[in-house]
mmCIF file of C-alpha atoms in Angstrom:
data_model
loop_
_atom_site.group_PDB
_atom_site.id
_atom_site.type_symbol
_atom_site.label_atom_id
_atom_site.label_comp_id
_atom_site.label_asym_id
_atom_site.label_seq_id
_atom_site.Cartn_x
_atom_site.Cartn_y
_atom_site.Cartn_z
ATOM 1 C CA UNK Q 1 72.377 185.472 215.411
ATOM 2 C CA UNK Q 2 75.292 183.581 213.326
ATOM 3 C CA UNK Q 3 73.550 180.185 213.770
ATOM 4 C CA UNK Q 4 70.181 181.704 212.009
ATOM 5 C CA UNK Q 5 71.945 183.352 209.462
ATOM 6 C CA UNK Q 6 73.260 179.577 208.405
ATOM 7 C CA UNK Q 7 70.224 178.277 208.784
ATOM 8 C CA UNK Q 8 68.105 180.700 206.637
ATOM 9 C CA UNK Q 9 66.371 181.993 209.744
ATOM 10 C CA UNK Q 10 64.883 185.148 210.111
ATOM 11 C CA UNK Q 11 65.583 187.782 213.099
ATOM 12 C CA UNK Q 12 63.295 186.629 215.410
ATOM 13 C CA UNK Q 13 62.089 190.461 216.268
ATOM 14 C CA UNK Q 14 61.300 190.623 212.646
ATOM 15 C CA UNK Q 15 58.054 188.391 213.218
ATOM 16 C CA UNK Q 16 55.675 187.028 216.072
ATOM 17 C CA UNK Q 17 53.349 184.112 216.964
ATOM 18 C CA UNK Q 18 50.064 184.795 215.693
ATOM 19 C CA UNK Q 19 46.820 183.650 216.297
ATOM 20 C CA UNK Q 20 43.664 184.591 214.475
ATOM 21 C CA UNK Q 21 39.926 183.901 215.843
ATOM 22 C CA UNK Q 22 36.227 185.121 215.485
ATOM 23 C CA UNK Q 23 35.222 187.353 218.271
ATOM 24 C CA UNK Q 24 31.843 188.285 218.830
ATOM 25 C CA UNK Q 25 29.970 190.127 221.615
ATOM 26 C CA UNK Q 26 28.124 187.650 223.197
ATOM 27 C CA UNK Q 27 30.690 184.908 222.352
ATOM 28 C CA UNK Q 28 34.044 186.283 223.494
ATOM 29 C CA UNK Q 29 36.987 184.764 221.219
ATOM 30 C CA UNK Q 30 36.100 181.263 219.234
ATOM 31 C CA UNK Q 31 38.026 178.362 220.834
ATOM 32 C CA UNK Q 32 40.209 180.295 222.571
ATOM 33 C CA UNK Q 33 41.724 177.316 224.970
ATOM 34 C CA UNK Q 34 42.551 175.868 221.941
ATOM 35 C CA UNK Q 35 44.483 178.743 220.539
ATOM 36 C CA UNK Q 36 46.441 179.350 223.522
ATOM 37 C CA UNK Q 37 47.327 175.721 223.940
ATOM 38 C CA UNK Q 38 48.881 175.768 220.038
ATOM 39 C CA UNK Q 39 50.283 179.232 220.954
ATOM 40 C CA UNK Q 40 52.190 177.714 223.502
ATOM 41 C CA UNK Q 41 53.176 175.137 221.371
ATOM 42 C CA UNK Q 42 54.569 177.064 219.123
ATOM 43 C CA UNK Q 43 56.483 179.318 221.499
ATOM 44 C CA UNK Q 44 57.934 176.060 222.631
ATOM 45 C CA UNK Q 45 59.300 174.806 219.128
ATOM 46 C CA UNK Q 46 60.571 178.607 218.211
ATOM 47 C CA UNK Q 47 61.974 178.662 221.536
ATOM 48 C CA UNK Q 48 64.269 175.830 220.594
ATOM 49 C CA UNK Q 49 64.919 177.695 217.440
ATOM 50 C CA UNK Q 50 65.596 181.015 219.211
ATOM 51 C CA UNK Q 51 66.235 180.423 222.887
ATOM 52 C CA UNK Q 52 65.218 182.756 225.528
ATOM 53 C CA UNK Q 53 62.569 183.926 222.944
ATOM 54 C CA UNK Q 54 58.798 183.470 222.994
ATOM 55 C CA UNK Q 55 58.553 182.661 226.346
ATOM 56 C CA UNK Q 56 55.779 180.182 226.915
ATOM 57 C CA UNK Q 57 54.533 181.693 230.864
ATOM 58 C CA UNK Q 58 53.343 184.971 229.428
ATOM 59 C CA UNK Q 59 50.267 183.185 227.176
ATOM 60 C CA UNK Q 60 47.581 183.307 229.491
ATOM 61 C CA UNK Q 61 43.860 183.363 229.263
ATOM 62 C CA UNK Q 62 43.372 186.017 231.416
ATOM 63 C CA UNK Q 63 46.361 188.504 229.423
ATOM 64 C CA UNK Q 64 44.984 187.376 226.729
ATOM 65 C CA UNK Q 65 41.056 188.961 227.739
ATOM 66 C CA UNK Q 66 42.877 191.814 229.679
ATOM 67 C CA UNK Q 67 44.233 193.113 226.369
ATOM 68 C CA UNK Q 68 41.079 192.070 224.517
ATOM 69 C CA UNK Q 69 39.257 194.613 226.255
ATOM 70 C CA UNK Q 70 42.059 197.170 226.539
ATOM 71 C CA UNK Q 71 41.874 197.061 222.304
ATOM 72 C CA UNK Q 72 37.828 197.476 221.912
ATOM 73 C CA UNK Q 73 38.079 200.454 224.504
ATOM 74 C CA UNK Q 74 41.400 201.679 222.530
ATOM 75 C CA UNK Q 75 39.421 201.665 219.238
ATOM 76 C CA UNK Q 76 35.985 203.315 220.655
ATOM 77 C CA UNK Q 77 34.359 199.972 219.850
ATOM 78 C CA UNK Q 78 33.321 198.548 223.031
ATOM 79 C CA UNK Q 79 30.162 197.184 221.857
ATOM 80 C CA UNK Q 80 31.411 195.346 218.921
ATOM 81 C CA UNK Q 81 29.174 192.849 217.787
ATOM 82 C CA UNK Q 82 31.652 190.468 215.476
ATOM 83 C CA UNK Q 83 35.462 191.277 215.000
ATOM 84 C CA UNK Q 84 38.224 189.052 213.574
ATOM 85 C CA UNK Q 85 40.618 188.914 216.607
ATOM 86 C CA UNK Q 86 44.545 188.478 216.637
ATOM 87 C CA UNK Q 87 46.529 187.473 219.065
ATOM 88 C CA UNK Q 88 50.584 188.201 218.784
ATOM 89 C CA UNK Q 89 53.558 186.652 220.948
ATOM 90 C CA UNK Q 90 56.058 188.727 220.385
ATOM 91 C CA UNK Q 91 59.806 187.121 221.001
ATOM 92 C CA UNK Q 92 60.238 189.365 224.209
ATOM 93 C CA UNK Q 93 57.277 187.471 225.702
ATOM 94 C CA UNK Q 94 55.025 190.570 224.879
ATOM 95 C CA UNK Q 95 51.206 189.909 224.148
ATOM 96 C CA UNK Q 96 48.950 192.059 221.924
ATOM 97 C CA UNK Q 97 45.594 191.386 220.908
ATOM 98 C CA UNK Q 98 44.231 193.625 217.888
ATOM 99 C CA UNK Q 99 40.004 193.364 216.756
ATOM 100 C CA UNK Q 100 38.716 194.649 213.275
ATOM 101 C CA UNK Q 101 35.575 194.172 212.500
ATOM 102 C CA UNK Q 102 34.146 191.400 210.170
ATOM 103 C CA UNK Q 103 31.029 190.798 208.182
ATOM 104 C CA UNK Q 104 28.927 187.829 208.648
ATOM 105 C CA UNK Q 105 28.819 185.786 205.909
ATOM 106 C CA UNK Q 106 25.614 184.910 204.271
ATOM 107 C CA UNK Q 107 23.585 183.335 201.428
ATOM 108 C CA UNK Q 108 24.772 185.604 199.367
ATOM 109 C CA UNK Q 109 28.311 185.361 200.197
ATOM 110 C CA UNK Q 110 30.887 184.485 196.852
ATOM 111 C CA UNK Q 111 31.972 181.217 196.958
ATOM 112 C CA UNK Q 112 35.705 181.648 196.742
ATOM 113 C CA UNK Q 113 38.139 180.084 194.173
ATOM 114 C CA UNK Q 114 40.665 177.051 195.576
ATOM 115 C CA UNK Q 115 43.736 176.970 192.882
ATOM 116 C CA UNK Q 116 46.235 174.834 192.792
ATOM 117 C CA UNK Q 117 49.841 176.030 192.920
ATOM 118 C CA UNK Q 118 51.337 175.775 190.076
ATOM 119 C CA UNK Q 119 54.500 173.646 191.677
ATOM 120 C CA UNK Q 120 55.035 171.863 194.884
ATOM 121 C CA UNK Q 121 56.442 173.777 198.362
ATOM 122 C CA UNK Q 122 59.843 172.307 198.945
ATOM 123 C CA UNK Q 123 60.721 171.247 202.240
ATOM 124 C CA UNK Q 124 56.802 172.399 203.412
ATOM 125 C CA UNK Q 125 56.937 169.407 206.080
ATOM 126 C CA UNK Q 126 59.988 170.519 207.734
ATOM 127 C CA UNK Q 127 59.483 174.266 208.235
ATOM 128 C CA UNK Q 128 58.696 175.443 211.522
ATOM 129 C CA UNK Q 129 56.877 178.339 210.102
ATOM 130 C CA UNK Q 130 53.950 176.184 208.503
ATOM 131 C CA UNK Q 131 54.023 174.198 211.876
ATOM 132 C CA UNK Q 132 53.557 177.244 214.166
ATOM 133 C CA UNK Q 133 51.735 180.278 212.811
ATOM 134 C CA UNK Q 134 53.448 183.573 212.436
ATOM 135 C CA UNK Q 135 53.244 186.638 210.713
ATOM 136 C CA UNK Q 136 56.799 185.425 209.127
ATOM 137 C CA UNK Q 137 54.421 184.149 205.821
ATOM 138 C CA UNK Q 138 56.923 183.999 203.229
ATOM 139 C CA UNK Q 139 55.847 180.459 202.251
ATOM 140 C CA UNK Q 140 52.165 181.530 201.822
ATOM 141 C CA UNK Q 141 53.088 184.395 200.287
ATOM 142 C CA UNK Q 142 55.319 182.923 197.471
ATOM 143 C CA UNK Q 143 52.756 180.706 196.755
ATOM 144 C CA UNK Q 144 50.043 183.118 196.169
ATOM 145 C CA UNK Q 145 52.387 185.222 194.112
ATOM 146 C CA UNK Q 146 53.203 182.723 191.472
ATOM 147 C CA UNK Q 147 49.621 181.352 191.624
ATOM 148 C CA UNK Q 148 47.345 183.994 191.767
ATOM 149 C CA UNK Q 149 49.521 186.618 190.278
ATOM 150 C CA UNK Q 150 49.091 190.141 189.948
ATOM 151 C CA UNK Q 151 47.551 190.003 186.210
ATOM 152 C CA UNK Q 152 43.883 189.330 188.075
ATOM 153 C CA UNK Q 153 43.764 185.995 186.402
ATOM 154 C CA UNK Q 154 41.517 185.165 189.290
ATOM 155 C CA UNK Q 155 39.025 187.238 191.111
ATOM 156 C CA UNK Q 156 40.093 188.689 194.613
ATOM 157 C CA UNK Q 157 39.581 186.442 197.374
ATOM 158 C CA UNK Q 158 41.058 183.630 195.581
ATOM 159 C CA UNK Q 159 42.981 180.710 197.419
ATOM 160 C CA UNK Q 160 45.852 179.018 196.691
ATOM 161 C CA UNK Q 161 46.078 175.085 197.542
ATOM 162 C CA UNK Q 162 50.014 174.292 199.125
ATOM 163 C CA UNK Q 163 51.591 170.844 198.014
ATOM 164 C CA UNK Q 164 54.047 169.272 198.668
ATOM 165 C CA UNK Q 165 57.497 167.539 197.174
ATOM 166 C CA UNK Q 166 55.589 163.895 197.551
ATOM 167 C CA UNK Q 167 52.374 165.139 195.507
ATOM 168 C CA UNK Q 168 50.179 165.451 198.293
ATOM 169 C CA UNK Q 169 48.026 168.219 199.139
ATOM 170 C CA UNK Q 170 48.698 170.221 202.541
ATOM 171 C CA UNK Q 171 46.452 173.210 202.869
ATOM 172 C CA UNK Q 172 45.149 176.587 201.363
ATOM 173 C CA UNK Q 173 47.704 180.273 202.235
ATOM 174 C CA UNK Q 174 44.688 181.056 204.769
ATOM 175 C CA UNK Q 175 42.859 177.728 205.615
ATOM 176 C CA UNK Q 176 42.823 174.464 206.386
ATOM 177 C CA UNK Q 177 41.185 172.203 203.565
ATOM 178 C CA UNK Q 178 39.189 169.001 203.078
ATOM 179 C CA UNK Q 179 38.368 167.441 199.820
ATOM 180 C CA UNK Q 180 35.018 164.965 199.176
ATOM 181 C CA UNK Q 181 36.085 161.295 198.241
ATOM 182 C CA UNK Q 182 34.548 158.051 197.942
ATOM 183 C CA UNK Q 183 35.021 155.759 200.673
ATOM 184 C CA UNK Q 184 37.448 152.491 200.304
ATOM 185 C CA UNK Q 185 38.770 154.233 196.803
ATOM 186 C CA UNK Q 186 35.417 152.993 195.151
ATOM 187 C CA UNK Q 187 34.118 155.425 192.931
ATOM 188 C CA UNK Q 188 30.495 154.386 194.115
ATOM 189 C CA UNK Q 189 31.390 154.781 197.803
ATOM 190 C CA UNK Q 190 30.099 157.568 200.416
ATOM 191 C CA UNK Q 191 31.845 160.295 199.534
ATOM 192 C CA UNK Q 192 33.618 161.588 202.644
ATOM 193 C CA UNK Q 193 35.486 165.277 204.043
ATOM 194 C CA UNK Q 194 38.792 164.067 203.883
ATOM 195 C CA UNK Q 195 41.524 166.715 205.425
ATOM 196 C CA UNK Q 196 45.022 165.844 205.244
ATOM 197 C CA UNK Q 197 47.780 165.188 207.907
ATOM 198 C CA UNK Q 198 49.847 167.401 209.870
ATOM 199 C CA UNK Q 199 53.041 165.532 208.660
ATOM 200 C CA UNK Q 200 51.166 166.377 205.092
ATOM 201 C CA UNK Q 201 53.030 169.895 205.876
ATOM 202 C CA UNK Q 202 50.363 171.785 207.248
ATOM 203 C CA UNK Q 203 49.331 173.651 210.167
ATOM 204 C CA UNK Q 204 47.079 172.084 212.559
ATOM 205 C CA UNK Q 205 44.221 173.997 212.981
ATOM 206 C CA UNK Q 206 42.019 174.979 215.471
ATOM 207 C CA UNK Q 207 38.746 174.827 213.544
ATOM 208 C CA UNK Q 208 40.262 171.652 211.781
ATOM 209 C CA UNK Q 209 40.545 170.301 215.416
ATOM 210 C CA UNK Q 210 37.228 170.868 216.122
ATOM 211 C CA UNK Q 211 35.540 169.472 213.036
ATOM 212 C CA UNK Q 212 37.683 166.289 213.782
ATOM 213 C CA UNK Q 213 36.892 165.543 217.048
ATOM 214 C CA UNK Q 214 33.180 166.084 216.129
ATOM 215 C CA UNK Q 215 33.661 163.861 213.142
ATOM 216 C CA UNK Q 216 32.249 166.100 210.386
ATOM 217 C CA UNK Q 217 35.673 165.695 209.023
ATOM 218 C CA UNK Q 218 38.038 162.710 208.625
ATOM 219 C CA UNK Q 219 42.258 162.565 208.140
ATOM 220 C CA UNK Q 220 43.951 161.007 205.499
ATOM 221 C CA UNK Q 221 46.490 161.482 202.631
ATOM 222 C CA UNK Q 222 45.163 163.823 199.716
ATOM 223 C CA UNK Q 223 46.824 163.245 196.303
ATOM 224 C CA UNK Q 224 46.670 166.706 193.764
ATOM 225 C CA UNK Q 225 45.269 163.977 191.582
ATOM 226 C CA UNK Q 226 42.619 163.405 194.272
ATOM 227 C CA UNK Q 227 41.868 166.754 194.371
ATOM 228 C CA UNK Q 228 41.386 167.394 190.420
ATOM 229 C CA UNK Q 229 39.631 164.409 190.437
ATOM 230 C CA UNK Q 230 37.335 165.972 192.928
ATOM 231 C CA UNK Q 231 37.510 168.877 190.654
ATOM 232 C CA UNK Q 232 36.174 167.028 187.883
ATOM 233 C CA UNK Q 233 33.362 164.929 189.547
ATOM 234 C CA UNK Q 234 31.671 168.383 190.938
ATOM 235 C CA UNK Q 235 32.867 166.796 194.485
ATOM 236 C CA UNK Q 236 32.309 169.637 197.510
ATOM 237 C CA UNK Q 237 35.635 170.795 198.800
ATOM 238 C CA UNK Q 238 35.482 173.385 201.469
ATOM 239 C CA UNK Q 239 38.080 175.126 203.653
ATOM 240 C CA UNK Q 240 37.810 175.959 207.626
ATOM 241 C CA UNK Q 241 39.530 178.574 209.849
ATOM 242 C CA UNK Q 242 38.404 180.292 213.098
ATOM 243 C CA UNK Q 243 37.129 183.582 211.723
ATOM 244 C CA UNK Q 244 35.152 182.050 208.727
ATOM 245 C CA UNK Q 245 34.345 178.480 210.166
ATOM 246 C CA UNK Q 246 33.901 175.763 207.670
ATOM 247 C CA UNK Q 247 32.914 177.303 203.971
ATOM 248 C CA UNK Q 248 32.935 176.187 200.134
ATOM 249 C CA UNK Q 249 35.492 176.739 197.731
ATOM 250 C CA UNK Q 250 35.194 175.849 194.035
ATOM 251 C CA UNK Q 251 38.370 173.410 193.217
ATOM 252 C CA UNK Q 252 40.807 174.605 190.424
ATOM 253 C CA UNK Q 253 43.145 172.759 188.692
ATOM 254 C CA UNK Q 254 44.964 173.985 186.165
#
């Protein structure tokens, strides 16, 4: 416990691996391989953090489903038709999976606010806590204080939009994000989804995966000038996550 007190590190039973998904009846739990496999991932890197924590062998499909159904029957909701899902890892190697129900979205849904944080994240590319995701969300959470405030500046369900130390976006407190740019710089060119890099400080995520692979996205740096020029030109920016998929936000740059 010394060495994490010098390094700033919390207790590790004061958090746990989390990972958050859509379920839905017919469906089961939205790329669920792929949440396991950065589960593991991340018990590996806490595990050097924290040894004989987070053990990697208890993150299993079949635990995972096991306690999936033990947590519909637990809440009298067996026939739940669409649930936001979370998985925990707790440092003991202990797996929980809690379900709450969640609203489709639909035409009518509000399109969110994206707002830029008012200053950068220091050290956002070196955390292991924006690599793996935990309920430790102090990061997030300090961001969305100082941005979004308590004085309702900004309607509820806002975002805020990380940076980092080097100017370069990373990602919103409860998304991945891609902004629209022109192709080749040119102001004329195809606009294009462009979603910044891991090494950008964010955390690599599982609908983010997905949209890559099927190219409906593309990597590359993001500037905040890139994004307020987005602002500006009306360019579609939209965020993506497991529960909500890929959705618009309306850009906001101070």
């Amino acid at each position: 416990m010394s060495d994490q007190k010098q390094t700033h590190l919390p207790d590790p039973l004061s958090f746990q691996i989390l990972e958050t998904t859509l379920y839905t009846h017919d469906g089961g739990l939205l790329l669920l391989s792929k949440h396991l496999d950065r589960m593991r991932r991340s018990a590996r890197l806490l595990s050097e953090k924290y040894p004989d924590c987070f053990p990697v062998d208890c993150v299993s499909a079949t635990a995972v489903e096991t306690r999936l159904r033990q947590a519909l029957l637990s809440n009298s909701q067996p026939h739940l038709q669409r649930g936001r899902a979370r998985i925990l890892l707790s440092a003991d190697g202990s797996l929980d999976v809690q379900v709450v129900p969640a609203a489709a979205e639909t035409a009518n849904t509000r399109q969110p606010l994206l707002v830029l944080d008012t200053q950068p994240t220091e050290n956002l590319q070196e955390s292991p806590f924006v690599a793996c995701k935990t309920t430790h969300r102090r990061i997030y959470d300090a961001a969305a204080a100082r941005t979004l405030g308590s004085a309702k500046k900004y309607p509820d369900g806002s975002l805020v939009l990380l940076y980092n130390s080097d100017g370069c976006i990373a990602e919103a407190n409860i998304a991945n994000v891609a902004v629209s740019l022109p192709a080749g710089g040119d102001m004329d060119g195809e606009l294009r989804l462009m979603t910044p890099p891991v090494s950008a400080g964010l955390l690599a995520g599982t609908m983010r995966s997905q949209l890559l692979e099927s190219g409906q996205i593309v990597e590359g740096a993001v500037t905040v000038d890139d994004f307020k020029r987005a602002a500006q030109n009306g360019w579609p920016v939209v965020c993506m996550n497991s529960v909500r998929g890929l959705f618009g936000v309306t850009p906001v740059a101070p």
